Coordinates of C-alpha atoms and ligand atoms in Angstrom, one line a residue:
M27 CA -19.4 0.3 -24.0
I28 CA -16.0 -0.7 -22.5
K29 CA -15.4 -4.4 -22.0
P30 CA -13.7 -4.7 -18.6
K31 CA -10.3 -6.6 -18.7
K32 CA -9.9 -9.1 -15.9
S33 CA -6.2 -9.2 -16.4
L34 CA -6.0 -5.5 -15.4
G35 CA -8.3 -6.0 -12.4
Q36 CA -10.9 -3.8 -13.9
N37 CA -13.9 -3.6 -11.5
F38 CA -15.2 -0.1 -11.9
L39 CA -16.7 1.6 -8.9
T40 CA -20.3 2.5 -9.6
D41 CA -21.8 3.2 -6.2
K42 CA -22.1 6.9 -5.7
N43 CA -22.1 6.7 -1.9
I44 CA -18.8 4.9 -1.9
I45 CA -17.3 7.3 -4.4
N46 CA -18.4 10.2 -2.2
K47 CA -17.0 8.5 0.9
I48 CA -13.6 8.1 -0.8
I49 CA -13.7 11.7 -1.9
N50 CA -14.6 13.0 1.6
F51 CA -11.6 11.1 3.1
S52 CA -9.3 12.7 0.5
E53 CA -9.2 16.4 1.2
I54 CA -8.9 17.3 -2.5
N55 CA -9.5 21.0 -2.7
K56 CA -6.3 22.9 -3.5
N57 CA -4.2 19.7 -2.9
N58 CA -2.0 17.8 -5.3
I59 CA -3.5 14.5 -6.1
L60 CA -2.3 11.3 -7.8
E61 CA -5.0 8.8 -8.8
I62 CA -3.7 5.2 -9.5
G63 CA -5.8 3.4 -12.1
P64 CA -8.5 5.9 -13.0
G65 CA -10.1 3.5 -15.4
T66 CA -13.3 5.0 -16.9
G67 CA -13.0 8.0 -14.6
N68 CA -15.8 7.4 -12.1
L69 CA -13.7 8.7 -9.2
T70 CA -11.7 11.1 -11.4
R71 CA -14.7 13.2 -12.3
K72 CA -15.6 13.7 -8.6
I73 CA -11.9 14.5 -7.8
I74 CA -12.0 17.2 -10.5
E75 CA -15.3 18.7 -9.2
K76 CA -13.5 19.3 -5.9
K77 CA -10.8 21.4 -7.6
P78 CA -7.5 19.9 -6.9
K79 CA -4.4 22.0 -7.4
K80 CA -2.9 19.4 -9.7
L81 CA -4.1 15.9 -10.6
L82 CA -1.9 13.2 -12.0
L83 CA -3.5 10.0 -13.4
V84 CA -1.6 6.8 -14.1
E85 CA -3.5 4.3 -16.2
K86 CA -2.0 1.2 -17.8
D87 CA -4.9 0.5 -20.2
N88 CA -4.1 2.2 -23.5
L89 CA -7.7 2.6 -24.6
L90 CA -9.0 3.9 -21.2
S91 CA -6.0 6.2 -21.0
R92 CA -6.8 7.6 -24.5
N93 CA -10.4 8.2 -23.5
L94 CA -9.3 10.0 -20.3
K95 CA -6.9 12.2 -22.3
N96 CA -9.8 13.1 -24.6
E97 CA -12.3 13.8 -21.8
F98 CA -10.0 15.9 -19.7
K99 CA -8.0 17.7 -22.5
N100 CA -9.3 21.1 -21.4
F101 CA -8.1 20.8 -17.8
N102 CA -4.6 22.4 -17.5
N103 CA -4.1 20.9 -14.1
V104 CA -4.8 17.3 -15.1
K105 CA -1.9 15.2 -16.5
I106 CA -2.4 11.6 -17.7
Y107 CA 0.3 9.0 -18.0
N108 CA -0.4 5.9 -19.9
N109 CA 1.9 3.8 -17.8
D110 CA 2.2 0.9 -15.4
I111 CA 2.3 2.3 -11.9
L112 CA 4.8 -0.4 -10.9
K113 CA 7.2 1.0 -13.5
F114 CA 6.3 4.7 -13.0
D115 CA 8.7 6.8 -10.9
I116 CA 6.1 8.0 -8.4
E117 CA 8.6 9.5 -6.0
K118 CA 10.1 11.7 -8.7
N119 CA 6.8 12.7 -10.4
I120 CA 4.6 13.8 -7.5
N121 CA 4.8 17.1 -5.6
K122 CA 5.2 17.5 -1.9
D123 CA 2.1 16.8 0.2
T124 CA 0.4 14.8 -2.5
I125 CA -2.7 12.7 -1.6
I126 CA -2.7 9.4 -3.4
I127 CA -6.1 7.8 -4.2
G128 CA -6.8 4.6 -5.9
N129 CA -9.3 1.8 -6.4
L130 CA -6.4 -0.5 -6.9
P131 CA -6.1 -3.4 -9.4
Y132 CA -6.3 -6.2 -6.9
N133 CA -3.7 -8.4 -8.6
V134 CA -0.9 -5.9 -7.8
S135 CA -2.4 -4.0 -4.8
S136 CA 0.2 -5.1 -2.3
Q137 CA 3.0 -4.5 -4.7
I138 CA 1.8 -0.9 -5.1
L139 CA 1.6 -0.5 -1.4
I140 CA 5.2 -1.8 -1.0
K141 CA 6.4 0.5 -3.7
L142 CA 5.0 3.5 -1.8
I143 CA 6.5 2.2 1.5
R144 CA 9.9 2.0 -0.3
F145 CA 10.1 5.7 -1.0
K146 CA 13.7 6.7 -0.4
K147 CA 13.0 10.0 1.3
W148 CA 11.0 9.7 4.5
L149 CA 8.7 11.4 5.5
P150 CA 7.7 11.0 1.9
K151 CA 6.2 13.4 -0.6
F152 CA 2.7 12.0 0.0
K153 CA 0.8 13.0 3.1
R154 CA -2.2 10.6 2.8
L155 CA -3.1 7.4 1.0
V156 CA -6.8 6.5 0.3
L157 CA -6.6 3.1 -1.3
M158 CA -9.1 0.3 -2.0
F159 CA -7.9 -3.3 -1.5
Q160 CA -9.5 -6.7 -1.7
K161 CA -10.7 -7.2 1.9
E162 CA -8.4 -10.2 2.4
V163 CA -5.4 -8.1 1.7
A164 CA -6.7 -5.2 3.9
D165 CA -7.2 -7.7 6.7
K166 CA -3.5 -8.7 6.5
I167 CA -2.5 -5.0 6.6
L168 CA -4.7 -4.3 9.6
A169 CA -3.9 -7.5 11.5
S170 CA -2.5 -7.1 14.9
Y171 CA -0.4 -9.5 16.9
G172 CA -2.3 -12.7 17.7
S173 CA -4.9 -12.4 15.0
E174 CA -5.2 -15.0 12.3
H175 CA -4.1 -12.7 9.5
Y176 CA -1.0 -11.5 11.3
G177 CA 2.1 -11.6 9.1
R178 CA 4.6 -9.7 6.9
L179 CA 2.2 -7.1 5.4
A180 CA 1.2 -5.9 8.9
I181 CA 4.8 -5.7 10.1
I182 CA 6.2 -3.9 7.0
T183 CA 3.3 -1.5 6.8
A184 CA 3.5 -0.6 10.5
A185 CA 7.1 0.5 10.1
K186 CA 6.2 3.4 7.9
L187 CA 2.4 4.0 7.8
K188 CA -0.4 4.4 10.3
V189 CA -4.0 3.4 9.3
V190 CA -6.1 6.3 10.4
D191 CA -9.4 4.9 9.2
Y192 CA -11.0 2.2 7.0
F193 CA -14.4 1.0 5.7
D194 CA -15.7 -2.1 3.9
V195 CA -17.2 -2.0 0.4
S196 CA -19.7 -4.6 -0.9
P197 CA -19.1 -6.3 -4.2
N198 CA -22.4 -4.8 -5.5
S199 CA -20.6 -1.4 -5.6
F200 CA -18.7 -2.4 -8.7
Y201 CA -19.2 -3.3 -12.3
P202 CA -18.5 -6.1 -13.0
V203 CA -19.4 -7.4 -9.5
P204 CA -16.2 -9.0 -8.1
K205 CA -16.3 -12.3 -6.2
V206 CA -14.7 -10.8 -3.1
K207 CA -15.4 -7.9 -0.6
S208 CA -13.3 -4.8 -0.6
T209 CA -11.9 -2.4 2.0
V210 CA -10.8 1.2 1.7
L211 CA -7.8 2.0 3.9
I212 CA -6.7 5.5 4.8
F213 CA -3.0 5.8 5.7
E214 CA -0.7 8.5 6.8
P215 CA 3.1 8.2 6.8
I216 CA 4.8 8.1 10.2
I217 CA 8.3 7.9 11.7
N218 CA 8.0 4.9 13.9
K219 CA 9.6 5.7 17.3
D220 CA 10.3 2.0 17.9
Y221 CA 12.2 1.5 14.6
K222 CA 14.1 4.1 12.7
V223 CA 14.3 2.1 9.4
K224 CA 17.6 2.4 7.7
N225 CA 16.4 0.4 4.7
I226 CA 12.9 -1.1 4.6
E227 CA 14.2 -3.8 2.4
N228 CA 16.0 -5.3 5.4
L229 CA 12.7 -5.6 7.2
E230 CA 11.1 -7.1 4.1
K231 CA 14.0 -9.6 3.9
I232 CA 13.8 -10.5 7.6
S233 CA 10.0 -11.0 7.6
H234 CA 10.3 -13.1 4.5
I235 CA 12.8 -15.4 6.1
F236 CA 10.6 -15.8 9.2
F237 CA 7.3 -16.2 7.5
S238 CA 8.4 -18.5 4.8
R239 CA 9.0 -20.9 7.7
K240 CA 5.8 -20.0 9.5
R241 CA 5.3 -23.3 11.3
K242 CA 9.0 -23.8 12.2
M243 CA 10.7 -22.5 15.4
I244 CA 12.5 -19.2 14.8
N245 CA 15.9 -20.6 15.6
K246 CA 16.1 -21.6 11.9
A247 CA 15.5 -18.0 10.7
F248 CA 18.0 -16.6 13.3
K249 CA 20.7 -19.0 12.0
I250 CA 20.2 -17.6 8.5
L251 CA 20.4 -14.0 9.6
F252 CA 23.1 -14.1 12.3
K253 CA 26.5 -15.7 12.8
E254 CA 25.8 -16.1 16.5
P255 CA 22.1 -16.6 16.7
E256 CA 21.9 -17.6 20.4
E257 CA 23.8 -14.5 21.6
V258 CA 21.7 -12.2 19.5
A259 CA 18.5 -13.8 20.8
K260 CA 19.6 -13.4 24.4
K261 CA 20.6 -9.8 23.9
I262 CA 17.2 -8.8 22.5
H263 CA 15.3 -11.1 24.8
I264 CA 13.7 -13.4 22.2
K265 CA 13.0 -17.1 22.8
L266 CA 14.3 -19.2 19.9
S267 CA 11.7 -21.8 20.4
L268 CA 8.8 -19.5 19.4
R269 CA 7.1 -19.6 16.0
P270 CA 7.1 -16.5 13.7
T271 CA 3.5 -15.6 14.5
R272 CA 4.4 -15.4 18.2
L273 CA 6.7 -12.4 17.8
T274 CA 5.2 -8.9 18.1
I275 CA 5.7 -6.2 15.5
C276 CA 8.1 -4.5 17.9
E277 CA 10.1 -7.7 18.2
Y278 CA 10.5 -7.8 14.4
F279 CA 11.6 -4.1 14.6
K280 CA 14.2 -5.1 17.2
I281 CA 15.5 -7.9 15.0
A282 CA 15.7 -5.6 12.0
K283 CA 17.6 -3.0 14.0
F284 CA 20.1 -5.6 15.2
F285 CA 20.4 -7.0 11.7
E286 CA 21.0 -3.5 10.2
N287 CA 23.6 -2.7 12.8
S288 CA 25.4 -5.9 12.1
L289 CA 25.8 -5.2 8.4
Ligands
SAM306 N1 -10.7 3.9 -10.6 C1 -11.6 3.2 -11.5 C2 -12.9 3.0 -10.7 O1 -12.8 3.1 -9.5 O2 -13.9 2.8 -11.4 C3 -11.0 1.9 -11.9 C4 -10.5 0.9 -10.8 S1 -10.1 -0.7 -11.4 C5 -10.3 -1.6 -9.9 C6 -8.3 -0.6 -11.6 C7 -7.8 0.2 -12.7 O3 -6.4 0.2 -12.7 C8 -8.2 -0.2 -14.1 O4 -8.6 1.0 -14.8 C9 -6.9 -0.8 -14.7 O5 -6.9 -0.7 -16.1 C10 -5.9 0.0 -14.0 N2 -4.6 -0.8 -13.9 C11 -4.4 -2.1 -13.8 N3 -3.1 -2.4 -13.6 C12 -2.4 -1.2 -13.6 C13 -1.1 -0.8 -13.4 N4 -0.1 -1.8 -13.2 N5 -0.7 0.5 -13.5 C14 -1.7 1.4 -13.7 N6 -3.0 1.1 -13.8 C15 -3.4 -0.2 -13.7

């Protein structure tokens, strides 16, 4: 019996209905698939049943990775990397039109999402993401302007991805049972017509400057970003007395565009 490691966010998905639901959102047959954190293989076995073209698995845990290599050694289309997904070169290793699936380790789930958003080539080599997050993080990704969870994660994600569907998952669907609820989000990459991102790290930087001063007026953030903050604000019709949560996603895109052009 495997002893789940808390440090690696090991909550294994045991609920067959949820496993099937994830599989149904993933269009596996004849597609290239990457599974992040396959663990004990609960999802992996179902993925293989659906006959993917090629399946890459990236698992950090040495023991689990060894078990998977052993279990799937006769499948020529399955490749297992015993690696940390945060260090793994996803962009280089996946094929075009890959579907990325993962019941993510919650301690690094937003870092994984950001890594996918940072792909250099856009549209990227993945065509769909089916990822499970802790509900609290999913709420931040889904948050729209005006909602209590609105912030950086919603803004950065909206620049590059569209959430096409989502559903909640109860803690009882896992072993061990986590303390929190989960949500599966299904994303597709987009080219946002309001913001042709030159470098997503600029938007990350800008949103960080604003939201690390969440309760302050945005004139402080403008001063950090621009030599002539008042002029810039006037040009893009933004009031400097607002707080960061009162700017829409499009307004953040406008600031980022202006910042990128001023570099
Ligand atoms: N997919 C399995 C399931 O649904 O039952 C396991 C999901 S569990 C929430 C997360 C998995 O990711 C674990 O197997 C864990 O060892 C693995 N993991 C944790 N951190 C990782 C990392 N940085 N890179 C790759 N895998 C990681």
